CSV table of C-alpha atoms in Angstrom, one decimal:
chain,number,residue,atom,x,y,z
A,1,MET,CA,137.0,189.4,79.0
A,2,VAL,CA,136.2,193.0,78.0
A,3,VAL,CA,138.2,195.3,80.1
A,4,ASN,CA,135.7,198.2,79.9
A,5,PRO,CA,132.5,196.9,78.4
A,6,ARG,CA,130.5,199.6,76.8
A,7,SER,CA,127.6,197.9,75.0
A,8,TYR,CA,125.2,195.1,75.5
A,9,TYR,CA,122.7,193.0,73.6
A,10,ILE,CA,119.9,190.9,75.2
A,11,TRP,CA,118.2,188.2,73.1
A,12,THR,CA,114.9,187.1,74.6
A,13,ILE,CA,112.6,184.2,74.0
A,14,GLY,CA,109.5,183.1,75.9
A,15,CYS,CA,106.7,184.7,77.9
A,16,GLN,CA,106.0,188.3,78.9
A,17,MET,CA,107.8,187.7,82.2
A,18,ASN,CA,111.0,187.0,80.3
A,19,VAL,CA,110.5,190.2,78.4
A,20,ALA,CA,110.2,192.1,81.7
A,21,ASP,CA,113.2,190.3,83.2
A,22,SER,CA,115.3,191.2,80.2
A,23,GLU,CA,114.4,194.8,80.7
A,24,ARG,CA,115.4,194.7,84.3
A,25,VAL,CA,118.8,193.3,83.4
A,26,ALA,CA,119.2,196.0,80.7
A,27,ALA,CA,118.5,198.6,83.4
A,28,LEU,CA,121.2,197.1,85.5
A,29,LEU,CA,123.7,197.2,82.7
A,30,GLU,CA,122.9,200.8,81.9
A,31,SER,CA,123.4,201.7,85.5
A,32,ALA,CA,126.9,200.2,85.0
A,33,ASN,CA,127.4,202.8,82.2
A,34,MET,CA,126.7,200.5,79.2
A,35,ARG,CA,124.4,201.2,76.3
A,36,PRO,CA,122.4,198.9,74.0
A,37,ALA,CA,124.1,197.7,70.8
A,38,ALA,CA,122.2,197.8,67.5
A,39,THR,CA,123.1,194.2,66.8
A,40,LEU,CA,124.4,191.2,68.7
A,41,GLN,CA,127.7,191.2,66.7
A,42,GLN,CA,128.5,194.7,67.9
A,43,ALA,CA,128.0,194.1,71.6
A,44,ASP,CA,130.6,193.7,74.3
A,45,VAL,CA,128.1,191.9,76.5
A,46,ILE,CA,125.7,189.4,75.0
A,47,ILE,CA,123.0,187.7,77.2
A,48,LEU,CA,120.5,185.1,76.1
A,49,ASN,CA,117.3,185.0,78.2
A,50,SER,CA,116.1,181.4,77.9
A,51,CYS,CA,112.7,179.6,78.0
A,52,VAL,CA,112.1,175.9,78.8
A,53,VAL,CA,108.3,175.7,78.8
A,54,ARG,CA,108.4,173.7,75.6
A,55,GLN,CA,111.2,171.8,74.0
A,56,GLY,CA,111.0,173.9,70.9
A,57,ALA,CA,111.9,177.1,72.8
A,58,GLU,CA,114.8,175.3,74.6
A,59,ASP,CA,116.1,174.0,71.2
A,60,LYS,CA,116.2,177.6,69.9
A,61,VAL,CA,118.2,178.7,72.9
A,62,ILE,CA,120.6,175.8,72.4
A,63,GLY,CA,120.9,176.8,68.7
A,64,GLU,CA,121.8,180.3,69.6
A,65,LEU,CA,124.4,179.2,72.1
A,66,GLY,CA,126.0,177.0,69.4
A,67,MET,CA,126.2,180.0,67.0
A,68,LEU,CA,127.8,182.1,69.7
A,69,LYS,CA,130.6,179.7,70.1
A,70,SER,CA,132.2,180.8,66.9
A,71,LEU,CA,131.7,184.4,67.8
A,72,LYS,CA,133.5,183.8,71.1
A,73,GLN,CA,136.4,182.2,69.2
A,74,ARG,CA,136.7,185.3,67.0
A,75,ARG,CA,136.2,187.7,69.9
A,76,PRO,CA,137.4,186.0,73.1
A,77,ASP,CA,137.0,189.3,75.1
A,78,VAL,CA,133.2,189.4,74.6
A,79,LEU,CA,131.2,188.4,77.7
A,80,LEU,CA,128.5,185.8,77.1
A,81,GLY,CA,125.7,185.2,79.6
A,82,LEU,CA,122.8,182.8,79.8
A,83,MET,CA,119.8,183.7,82.0
A,84,GLY,CA,116.2,182.6,82.4
A,85,CYS,CA,114.5,179.4,83.1
A,86,MET,CA,117.3,177.1,81.8
A,87,VAL,CA,119.5,178.3,84.8
A,88,THR,CA,119.1,177.0,88.3
A,89,ASP,CA,121.6,175.8,90.9
A,90,GLU,CA,120.8,172.3,89.8
A,91,THR,CA,121.3,172.8,86.1
A,92,ARG,CA,124.3,175.2,86.3
A,93,PRO,CA,127.1,172.6,86.5
A,94,ALA,CA,125.8,170.7,83.4
A,95,LEU,CA,125.4,174.0,81.5
A,96,GLU,CA,128.9,175.1,82.4
A,97,LYS,CA,130.2,171.8,81.1
A,98,ARG,CA,128.2,171.8,77.9
A,99,PHE,CA,128.7,175.4,77.1
A,100,PRO,CA,132.2,176.4,78.3
A,101,HIS,CA,132.3,179.4,76.0
A,102,VAL,CA,129.5,181.0,78.2
A,103,ASP,CA,131.0,183.2,80.9
A,104,VAL,CA,128.1,183.5,83.4
A,105,PHE,CA,124.9,181.6,84.1
A,106,PHE,CA,122.3,183.4,86.2
A,107,ASN,CA,118.6,184.2,86.7
A,108,VAL,CA,117.1,187.6,87.2
A,109,LEU,CA,117.3,187.2,91.0
A,110,GLU,CA,121.1,186.6,90.8
A,111,THR,CA,122.3,189.7,89.0
A,112,ASN,CA,125.2,189.8,91.4
A,113,ARG,CA,126.7,187.0,89.4
A,114,LEU,CA,126.6,189.2,86.3
A,115,LEU,CA,128.0,192.2,88.1
A,116,ALA,CA,130.9,190.1,89.5
A,117,LYS,CA,131.8,189.0,85.9
A,118,LEU,CA,131.8,192.5,84.7
A,119,GLY,CA,134.3,193.5,87.3
A,120,ASN,CA,136.2,196.8,87.3
A,121,GLY,CA,134.0,198.2,90.0
A,122,HIS,CA,130.7,197.1,88.3
A,123,ASP,CA,130.1,194.7,91.2
A,124,ARG,CA,129.7,197.7,93.5
A,125,PRO,CA,126.1,198.8,92.7
A,126,THR,CA,125.2,202.5,92.6
A,127,ALA,CA,122.7,204.1,94.9
A,128,SER,CA,119.9,203.5,92.4
A,129,GLN,CA,120.9,199.9,92.0
A,130,SER,CA,120.9,199.3,95.7
A,131,ALA,CA,117.4,200.7,95.9
A,132,GLY,CA,116.1,198.9,92.9
A,133,HIS,CA,118.0,195.8,92.0
A,134,ALA,CA,118.0,192.4,93.6
A,135,LEU,CA,121.2,190.8,94.6
A,136,ALA,CA,119.5,187.7,96.0
A,137,THR,CA,119.8,184.0,95.1
A,138,THR,CA,117.0,181.4,95.3
A,139,GLN,CA,116.6,177.9,96.4
A,140,MET,CA,114.4,176.2,93.9
A,141,PRO,CA,111.9,173.5,95.0
A,142,GLU,CA,111.8,170.0,93.6
A,143,ALA,CA,108.9,169.0,91.4
A,144,SER,CA,106.1,167.6,93.4
A,145,ASP,CA,103.2,165.1,92.9
A,146,GLN,CA,101.0,167.3,95.0
A,147,ALA,CA,98.3,169.6,93.7
A,148,GLY,CA,97.5,173.0,94.9
A,149,PRO,CA,99.4,175.8,96.6
A,150,TRP,CA,102.6,175.3,98.6
A,151,SER,CA,102.2,175.2,102.3
A,152,GLY,CA,104.5,176.9,104.7
A,153,GLU,CA,106.1,180.3,104.6
A,154,ASN,CA,105.6,180.8,100.8
A,155,GLY,CA,108.7,182.9,100.3
A,156,VAL,CA,108.2,185.6,102.9
A,157,GLU,CA,111.9,185.3,103.7
A,158,PHE,CA,112.7,186.9,100.4
A,159,GLY,CA,112.2,190.4,101.7
A,160,ALA,CA,108.4,190.7,101.9
A,161,GLU,CA,108.4,191.6,105.6
A,162,THR,CA,111.7,193.6,105.6
A,163,GLY,CA,110.8,195.7,102.6
A,164,GLN,CA,114.1,194.8,100.9
A,165,ALA,CA,113.7,194.8,97.1
A,166,TRP,CA,114.5,191.2,95.9
A,167,TYR,CA,113.2,191.7,92.3
A,168,PRO,CA,115.2,194.1,90.1
A,169,GLY,CA,113.6,197.5,89.7
A,170,LEU,CA,114.0,200.1,86.9
A,171,ALA,CA,116.5,202.7,87.8
A,172,PRO,CA,115.6,206.3,87.2
A,173,GLU,CA,118.6,206.7,84.8
A,174,PHE,CA,117.2,203.9,82.7
A,175,LEU,CA,113.7,205.5,82.5
A,176,ASP,CA,115.3,208.8,81.6
A,177,ALA,CA,117.3,207.4,78.8
A,178,HIS,CA,114.6,205.5,77.0
A,179,ALA,CA,111.4,206.3,75.1
A,180,LEU,CA,109.3,203.7,77.0
A,181,GLY,CA,106.2,203.7,74.9
A,182,PRO,CA,102.6,203.8,76.2
A,183,THR,CA,102.5,200.2,77.6
A,184,LYS,CA,104.7,198.3,80.0
A,185,TYR,CA,104.9,195.0,81.8
A,186,VAL,CA,105.3,195.1,85.6
A,187,PRO,CA,106.0,191.7,87.3
A,188,VAL,CA,104.2,191.6,90.7
A,189,ILE,CA,104.6,188.0,91.8
A,190,TYR,CA,107.5,185.7,90.9
A,191,GLY,CA,107.5,181.9,90.8
A,192,CYS,CA,104.7,179.4,91.1
A,193,ASN,CA,103.4,177.3,94.0
A,194,MET,CA,101.1,175.1,91.9
A,195,HIS,CA,102.1,171.6,90.9
A,196,CYS,CA,100.7,171.0,87.5
A,197,THR,CA,102.3,167.8,86.3
A,198,PHE,CA,103.2,169.1,82.9
A,199,CYS,CA,104.9,172.4,84.0
A,200,ILE,CA,108.6,172.9,84.7
A,201,ILE,CA,108.2,176.5,86.0
A,202,PRO,CA,108.0,175.8,89.7
A,203,SER,CA,111.3,174.0,89.6
A,204,ARG,CA,112.9,176.8,87.6
A,205,ARG,CA,111.4,180.0,89.1
A,206,GLY,CA,110.8,178.8,92.6
A,207,ARG,CA,108.1,179.5,95.1
A,208,GLU,CA,105.7,182.5,94.8
A,209,ARG,CA,107.1,185.7,96.1
A,210,SER,CA,104.9,188.8,95.9
A,211,ARG,CA,106.5,192.2,95.6
A,212,PRO,CA,105.4,194.7,98.3
A,213,LEU,CA,102.5,196.8,97.2
A,214,ALA,CA,104.3,200.0,98.0
A,215,GLU,CA,107.2,199.0,95.8
A,216,ILE,CA,105.0,198.3,92.8
A,217,LEU,CA,103.1,201.6,93.3
A,218,ALA,CA,106.4,203.5,93.3
A,219,GLU,CA,107.5,201.8,90.1
A,220,ALA,CA,104.1,202.4,88.4
A,221,ARG,CA,104.2,206.1,89.4
A,222,ARG,CA,107.7,206.5,87.8
A,223,LEU,CA,106.5,204.7,84.7
A,224,ALA,CA,103.4,207.0,84.4
A,225,GLU,CA,105.7,210.0,84.8
A,226,HIS,CA,107.7,208.8,81.8
A,227,GLY,CA,104.6,208.4,79.6
A,228,VAL,CA,103.4,204.9,80.2
A,229,ARG,CA,99.7,204.8,80.1
A,230,GLU,CA,98.9,201.1,80.4
A,231,ILE,CA,100.4,198.6,82.7
A,232,THR,CA,100.0,194.8,82.5
A,233,LEU,CA,100.7,193.1,85.9
A,234,LEU,CA,102.5,189.9,85.4
A,235,GLY,CA,102.8,186.6,87.3
A,236,GLN,CA,102.9,182.9,86.6
A,237,THR,CA,99.8,182.9,88.9
A,238,VAL,CA,99.1,186.6,89.1
A,239,ASP,CA,95.8,186.2,90.9
A,240,ALA,CA,97.7,184.7,93.8
A,241,TYR,CA,99.3,188.1,94.4
A,242,GLY,CA,99.7,189.0,98.1
A,243,HIS,CA,99.0,185.7,99.8
A,244,ASP,CA,102.6,185.6,101.1
A,245,LEU,CA,102.8,189.3,102.2
A,246,PRO,CA,102.3,190.3,105.8
A,247,PRO,CA,98.9,191.7,106.9
A,248,SER,CA,98.8,195.5,106.4
A,249,ALA,CA,96.0,197.9,107.0
A,250,ASP,CA,97.7,200.4,104.6
A,251,ALA,CA,97.7,198.0,101.8
A,252,ILE,CA,94.0,197.1,101.9
A,253,ARG,CA,92.6,199.4,99.2
A,254,PHE,CA,89.6,197.6,97.6
A,255,ALA,CA,86.3,197.9,99.4
A,256,PRO,CA,87.4,197.2,103.0
A,257,LEU,CA,84.3,196.2,105.0
A,258,SER,CA,85.5,196.4,108.6
A,259,GLU,CA,88.5,196.8,110.8
A,260,ASP,CA,88.9,193.0,110.7
A,261,ASP,CA,89.0,193.2,106.9
A,262,ARG,CA,91.8,195.8,107.2
A,263,SER,CA,94.0,193.4,109.1
A,264,ARG,CA,94.3,190.8,106.4
A,265,ARG,CA,96.9,190.4,103.6
A,266,PRO,CA,96.5,192.5,100.5
A,267,ASP,CA,95.4,190.8,97.3
A,268,LEU,CA,95.3,191.5,93.6
A,269,ALA,CA,92.1,193.5,94.0
A,270,ASP,CA,93.8,195.8,96.5
A,271,LEU,CA,96.8,196.2,94.1
A,272,LEU,CA,94.4,197.1,91.2
A,273,ALA,CA,92.6,199.6,93.4
A,274,ALA,CA,95.8,201.2,94.5
A,275,LEU,CA,97.2,201.5,91.0
A,276,SER,CA,93.9,203.0,89.8
A,277,ASP,CA,94.6,206.1,92.0
A,278,ILE,CA,97.6,207.0,89.8
A,279,PRO,CA,96.2,209.9,87.7
A,280,ASP,CA,98.3,209.5,84.5
A,281,LEU,CA,97.8,205.7,84.4
A,282,TRP,CA,94.8,205.1,82.2
A,283,ARG,CA,94.6,201.3,81.9
A,284,LEU,CA,95.4,198.2,83.9
A,285,ARG,CA,95.6,194.6,82.8
A,286,PHE,CA,96.9,191.4,84.5
A,287,LEU,CA,98.0,187.9,83.5
A,288,THR,CA,98.2,184.9,83.8
A,289,SER,CA,95.6,183.7,86.3
A,290,HIS,CA,94.8,180.3,87.7
A,291,PRO,CA,91.2,179.3,88.2
A,292,LEU,CA,91.8,178.3,91.9
A,293,TRP,CA,92.9,181.8,92.8
A,294,MET,CA,90.3,183.8,90.8
A,295,THR,CA,88.2,185.1,93.8
A,296,ASP,CA,85.0,187.1,93.9
A,297,ARG,CA,87.0,190.1,95.1
A,298,ILE,CA,89.2,190.1,92.0
A,299,ILE,CA,86.2,189.7,89.7
A,300,SER,CA,84.4,192.6,91.6
A,301,ALA,CA,87.5,194.7,91.2
A,302,VAL,CA,87.6,194.2,87.4
A,303,ALA,CA,83.9,195.0,87.3
A,304,GLN,CA,84.0,198.1,89.5
A,305,LEU,CA,87.4,199.8,88.8
A,306,PRO,CA,87.1,201.8,85.6
A,307,LYS,CA,90.8,201.6,84.7
A,308,VAL,CA,90.9,197.8,84.9
A,309,CYS,CA,90.4,196.4,81.4
A,310,PRO,CA,87.6,193.8,81.1
A,311,CYS,CA,89.8,191.0,79.8
A,312,ILE,CA,90.7,187.9,81.8
A,313,ASN,CA,93.0,185.1,80.8
A,314,ILE,CA,92.0,182.0,82.7
A,315,PRO,CA,93.7,178.8,81.4
A,316,VAL,CA,91.6,175.7,81.3
A,317,GLN,CA,94.3,173.4,79.8
A,318,ALA,CA,91.9,170.5,79.2
A,319,GLY,CA,88.2,169.9,78.7
A,320,HIS,CA,87.9,166.5,80.4
A,321,ASP,CA,88.0,165.7,84.1
A,322,ASP,CA,90.3,162.7,83.6
A,323,ILE,CA,93.0,164.8,82.0
A,324,LEU,CA,92.5,167.7,84.4
A,325,ALA,CA,93.1,165.2,87.3
A,326,ALA,CA,96.2,163.8,85.5
A,327,MET,CA,97.5,167.3,85.2
A,328,ARG,CA,96.7,168.0,88.9
A,329,ARG,CA,95.0,171.3,88.0
A,330,GLY,CA,92.8,171.1,91.1
A,331,TYR,CA,89.4,171.8,89.5
A,332,THR,CA,86.8,170.1,87.3
A,333,VAL,CA,85.4,171.1,84.0
A,334,ASP,CA,82.1,172.0,85.7
A,335,ARG,CA,83.8,174.2,88.3
A,336,TYR,CA,85.7,176.0,85.5
A,337,ARG,CA,82.5,176.5,83.5
A,338,ARG,CA,80.8,178.0,86.5
A,339,LEU,CA,83.8,180.4,87.0
A,340,VAL,CA,83.5,181.6,83.5
A,341,ASP,CA,79.7,182.1,83.9
A,342,LYS,CA,80.4,184.1,87.1
A,343,ILE,CA,82.9,186.3,85.3
A,344,ARG,CA,80.6,187.0,82.4
A,345,ALA,CA,77.7,187.7,84.7
A,346,ALA,CA,79.7,190.2,86.8
A,347,ILE,CA,81.5,192.0,84.0
A,348,PRO,CA,79.4,192.9,80.9
A,349,GLY,CA,81.3,192.6,77.7
A,350,VAL,CA,84.3,190.9,79.2
A,351,ALA,CA,86.7,189.1,77.0
A,352,VAL,CA,87.7,185.7,78.3
A,353,THR,CA,90.8,184.0,76.9
A,354,THR,CA,92.3,180.6,77.8
A,355,ASP,CA,95.2,178.2,77.3
A,356,LEU,CA,94.8,174.6,76.2
A,357,ILE,CA,97.2,171.6,75.9
A,358,VAL,CA,96.4,168.8,73.4
A,359,GLY,CA,98.1,165.4,73.3
A,360,PHE,CA,98.7,165.1,77.1
A,361,PRO,CA,99.7,161.5,78.1
A,362,GLY,CA,96.6,159.3,78.1
A,363,GLU,CA,94.5,161.8,76.1
A,364,SER,CA,92.1,159.7,74.1
A,365,GLU,CA,90.0,160.8,71.2
A,366,GLU,CA,87.1,161.1,73.7
A,367,HIS,CA,89.1,163.3,75.9
A,368,PHE,CA,90.2,165.5,73.0
A,369,LEU,CA,86.6,165.9,71.7
A,370,ALA,CA,85.6,167.0,75.2
A,371,SER,CA,88.1,169.8,75.0
A,372,TYR,CA,86.9,170.6,71.5
A,373,ARG,CA,83.3,170.9,72.6
A,374,LEU,CA,84.2,173.0,75.6
A,375,ILE,CA,86.0,175.5,73.4
A,376,GLU,CA,83.0,175.5,71.1
A,377,GLU,CA,80.6,176.0,74.0
A,378,ILE,CA,82.4,178.7,75.9
A,379,ALA,CA,83.4,180.7,72.8
A,380,PHE,CA,86.6,182.2,74.1
A,381,ASP,CA,87.9,185.4,72.6
A,382,VAL,CA,91.4,183.8,72.3
A,383,VAL,CA,92.7,180.3,72.8
A,384,HIS,CA,96.4,179.7,73.1
A,385,VAL,CA,96.8,176.1,72.2
A,386,ALA,CA,100.0,174.0,72.3
A,387,ALA,CA,100.8,170.3,71.8
A,388,PHE,CA,102.1,168.5,74.9
A,389,SER,CA,105.9,168.7,75.3
A,390,PRO,CA,107.4,166.5,78.1
A,391,ARG,CA,109.7,168.6,80.3
A,392,PRO,CA,112.5,166.9,82.3
A,393,GLY,CA,111.9,166.7,86.0
A,394,THR,CA,108.1,167.1,85.8
A,395,VAL,CA,105.7,164.4,86.8
A,396,ALA,CA,104.2,164.2,83.3
A,397,ALA,CA,107.7,163.4,81.9
A,398,ARG,CA,107.5,160.1,83.8
A,399,LEU,CA,104.2,159.2,82.0
A,400,ALA,CA,104.1,157.5,78.6
A,401,ASP,CA,104.0,160.1,75.9
A,402,ASP,CA,101.5,158.0,74.0
A,403,VAL,CA,99.9,160.4,71.7
A,404,PRO,CA,101.8,160.3,68.4
A,405,LEU,CA,103.3,163.6,67.1
A,406,GLU,CA,101.1,163.6,64.0
A,407,GLU,CA,98.0,163.1,66.1
A,408,LYS,CA,99.1,166.0,68.3
A,409,LYS,CA,99.5,168.2,65.3
A,410,ARG,CA,96.0,167.1,64.0
A,411,ARG,CA,94.4,168.0,67.3
A,412,LEU,CA,96.2,171.3,67.5
A,413,GLN,CA,95.1,172.2,64.0
A,414,ALA,CA,91.5,171.3,64.8
A,415,ILE,CA,91.4,173.6,67.8
A,416,GLU,CA,93.1,176.4,65.9
A,417,THR,CA,90.6,176.1,63.0
A,418,LEU,CA,87.7,176.0,65.5
A,419,GLN,CA,88.9,179.0,67.3
A,420,GLU,CA,89.6,181.0,64.2
A,421,GLY,CA,85.9,180.7,63.3
A,422,ILE,CA,84.8,181.7,66.8
A,423,ALA,CA,87.2,184.7,67.0
A,424,ARG,CA,86.0,185.8,63.6
A,425,ARG,CA,82.3,185.8,64.6
A,426,ILE,CA,83.1,187.6,67.9
A,427,ASN,CA,85.1,190.3,66.0
A,428,GLU,CA,82.5,190.7,63.2
A,429,ARG,CA,80.0,191.9,65.8
A,430,LEU,CA,82.1,195.0,66.3
A,431,VAL,CA,81.9,196.1,62.6
A,432,GLY,CA,80.1,199.4,62.5
A,433,SER,CA,80.8,200.2,66.1
A,434,THR,CA,83.2,202.7,67.5
A,435,VAL,CA,85.9,201.5,69.9
A,436,GLU,CA,88.4,203.2,72.1
A,437,ILE,CA,92.0,202.1,71.6
A,438,LEU,CA,95.3,203.0,73.1
A,439,VAL,CA,97.7,203.5,70.2
A,440,GLU,CA,101.0,201.6,70.7
A,441,GLY,CA,102.8,202.6,67.6
A,442,ALA,CA,103.1,202.1,63.8
A,443,VAL,CA,103.3,198.7,62.2
A,444,LYS,CA,103.9,198.4,58.4
A,445,GLY,CA,102.6,201.8,57.7
A,446,LYS,CA,99.5,201.5,59.9
A,447,TRP,CA,98.8,202.6,63.4
A,448,MET,CA,98.1,199.8,65.8
A,449,GLY,CA,96.4,199.8,69.2
A,450,ARG,CA,94.3,197.6,71.4
A,451,THR,CA,90.8,197.9,72.7
A,452,ARG,CA,90.0,197.5,76.4
A,453,THR,CA,89.1,193.9,75.6
A,454,ASP,CA,92.6,193.4,74.0
A,455,LYS,CA,91.4,193.4,70.4
A,456,ILE,CA,94.2,194.6,68.0
A,457,VAL,CA,93.0,197.4,65.8
A,458,PHE,CA,94.8,199.0,62.8
A,459,PHE,CA,94.0,202.3,61.1
A,460,GLU,CA,95.7,204.6,58.6
A,461,ASP,CA,96.2,208.3,59.3
A,462,ASP,CA,98.9,211.0,58.7
A,463,GLY,CA,98.8,212.2,62.3
A,464,GLN,CA,101.0,211.3,65.2
A,465,TRP,CA,99.0,208.9,67.5
A,466,THR,CA,101.4,207.0,69.6
A,467,GLY,CA,100.4,207.0,73.3
A,468,LYS,CA,97.0,208.5,72.6
A,469,LEU,CA,93.5,207.1,73.3
A,470,VAL,CA,91.5,207.4,70.1
A,471,ASN,CA,88.0,206.4,68.9
A,472,VAL,CA,88.1,204.2,65.8
A,473,ARG,CA,85.0,203.1,63.8
A,474,ILE,CA,85.5,199.4,62.8
A,475,GLU,CA,85.1,198.8,59.1
A,476,LYS,CA,86.5,195.3,58.8
A,477,ALA,CA,87.0,192.3,61.1
A,478,GLY,CA,89.2,189.2,60.9
A,479,PRO,CA,89.8,186.5,63.5
A,480,TRP,CA,93.0,188.1,64.9
A,481,SER,CA,92.6,191.9,64.3
A,482,LEU,CA,90.2,194.7,63.3
A,483,GLN,CA,90.6,197.6,60.9
A,484,GLY,CA,88.9,200.9,61.1
A,485,ILE,CA,88.9,204.7,60.6
A,486,VAL,CA,90.0,207.1,63.3
A,487,GLN,CA,87.2,209.3,64.5
A,488,THR,CA,88.3,211.4,67.4
A,489,CYS,CA,91.0,211.6,70.1
A,490,ALA,CA,89.4,210.2,73.3
A,491,ASP,CA,89.7,211.8,76.7
A,492,HIS,CA,91.5,209.4,79.0
A,493,ARG,CA,88.5,209.6,81.3
A,494,ALA,CA,86.6,207.6,78.7
A,495,ALA,CA,88.1,204.6,80.4
A,496,GLU,CA,85.5,205.2,83.0
A,497,VAL,CA,82.8,204.4,80.4
A,498,GLU,CA,82.2,200.9,79.2
A,499,SER,CA,83.8,200.3,75.8
A,500,PRO,CA,84.8,197.3,73.7
């Protein structure tokens, strides 16, 4: 074991939540006086942040763990850690047996395990760690055959009522030491109470736990003070935010109608309204949503709050009621269609994106064609499509995986080809128009930013544009990005005006 570890390296795979979790662990390590290493081989502490949503992601993690075995043999004093969705109380014994060269297995709510392994006083958190880092452990629920939200306390015991921070924060020292860039992910709700039969996340991340609104606001203010101009609120079911928090009059920020309204629990609309009051924060986004939690209040908040970007990800997962029922999604195709119609009617110019699974057990050609026609009909801005991958412990893993791999690939390719044409047509409508983008940085010699509807835009210019809102005239459109010519630097108050 490293006597005085000085550097760390975190390898991350998976969703935006994993990216945010890795950053929280990085902040913890830097509070323990470590600094990031340029490469994995140079680090004293190496952590892999794992993903198990699909078998391919898990295989990549296992491959990395295998390669690290030889590094551990050459450098026995290096500390190896595995975090993320591969690690639960149930999986830890098998992981320890299979990968004995790994020193610590933990998730982001168990950073005390990592601190203890670091030793030499690192397990005694500093004042900033005590205020901003979780030292909690979780009890993960078993996979269930039921559909819909969990009943019961919904995780309030994890600090929602006491105000104790159970999810790691970003220590001031970490923010001071890094150029954060103009955009940042902020997790606001952890875990998932839904019981989709294909999904392993509830058994790996546990029940939903919402971070207190005041805690999120404090973090967002600190980020804005350090130059962050756009925040994306994260959650496996982000539109369920707040349902497990205690009622609070102070937290009701979006259009309270009466004293009775002020006595309810805060929701995502309230959080968006509260964050909108931060002057140096220009844009707000959120993902991923579930159709069952997408309320009229949330839709109204997106429509009425100028800083909230008009872009909503609302996964459909399948286009036939038989498959939706087998997935236990809790809605029908017609209900989903009406939800999209409601969103588009309330929010002019909104971009709607979705997720789709092909090759789910029992998906016939008729079922697949229904999904194909739904994608064609709704004309989403983006479709994230994946072939079904059975995950151990899920209900769907007990079903016959009866769609051949080659057929899954064919269906996936068909959806991708369809969506490429749809996205191209949507983007071509923007040619000749001027759009506002927040510039995130340079990519291969071009400046890159996103519109309020999350379109990627590239432009060339000799100036320094990172972190600025600029107006760009679109000259060329493809299915996945736009190219244009910079016109002017936009006032951040332009966010209050409708723009693509």
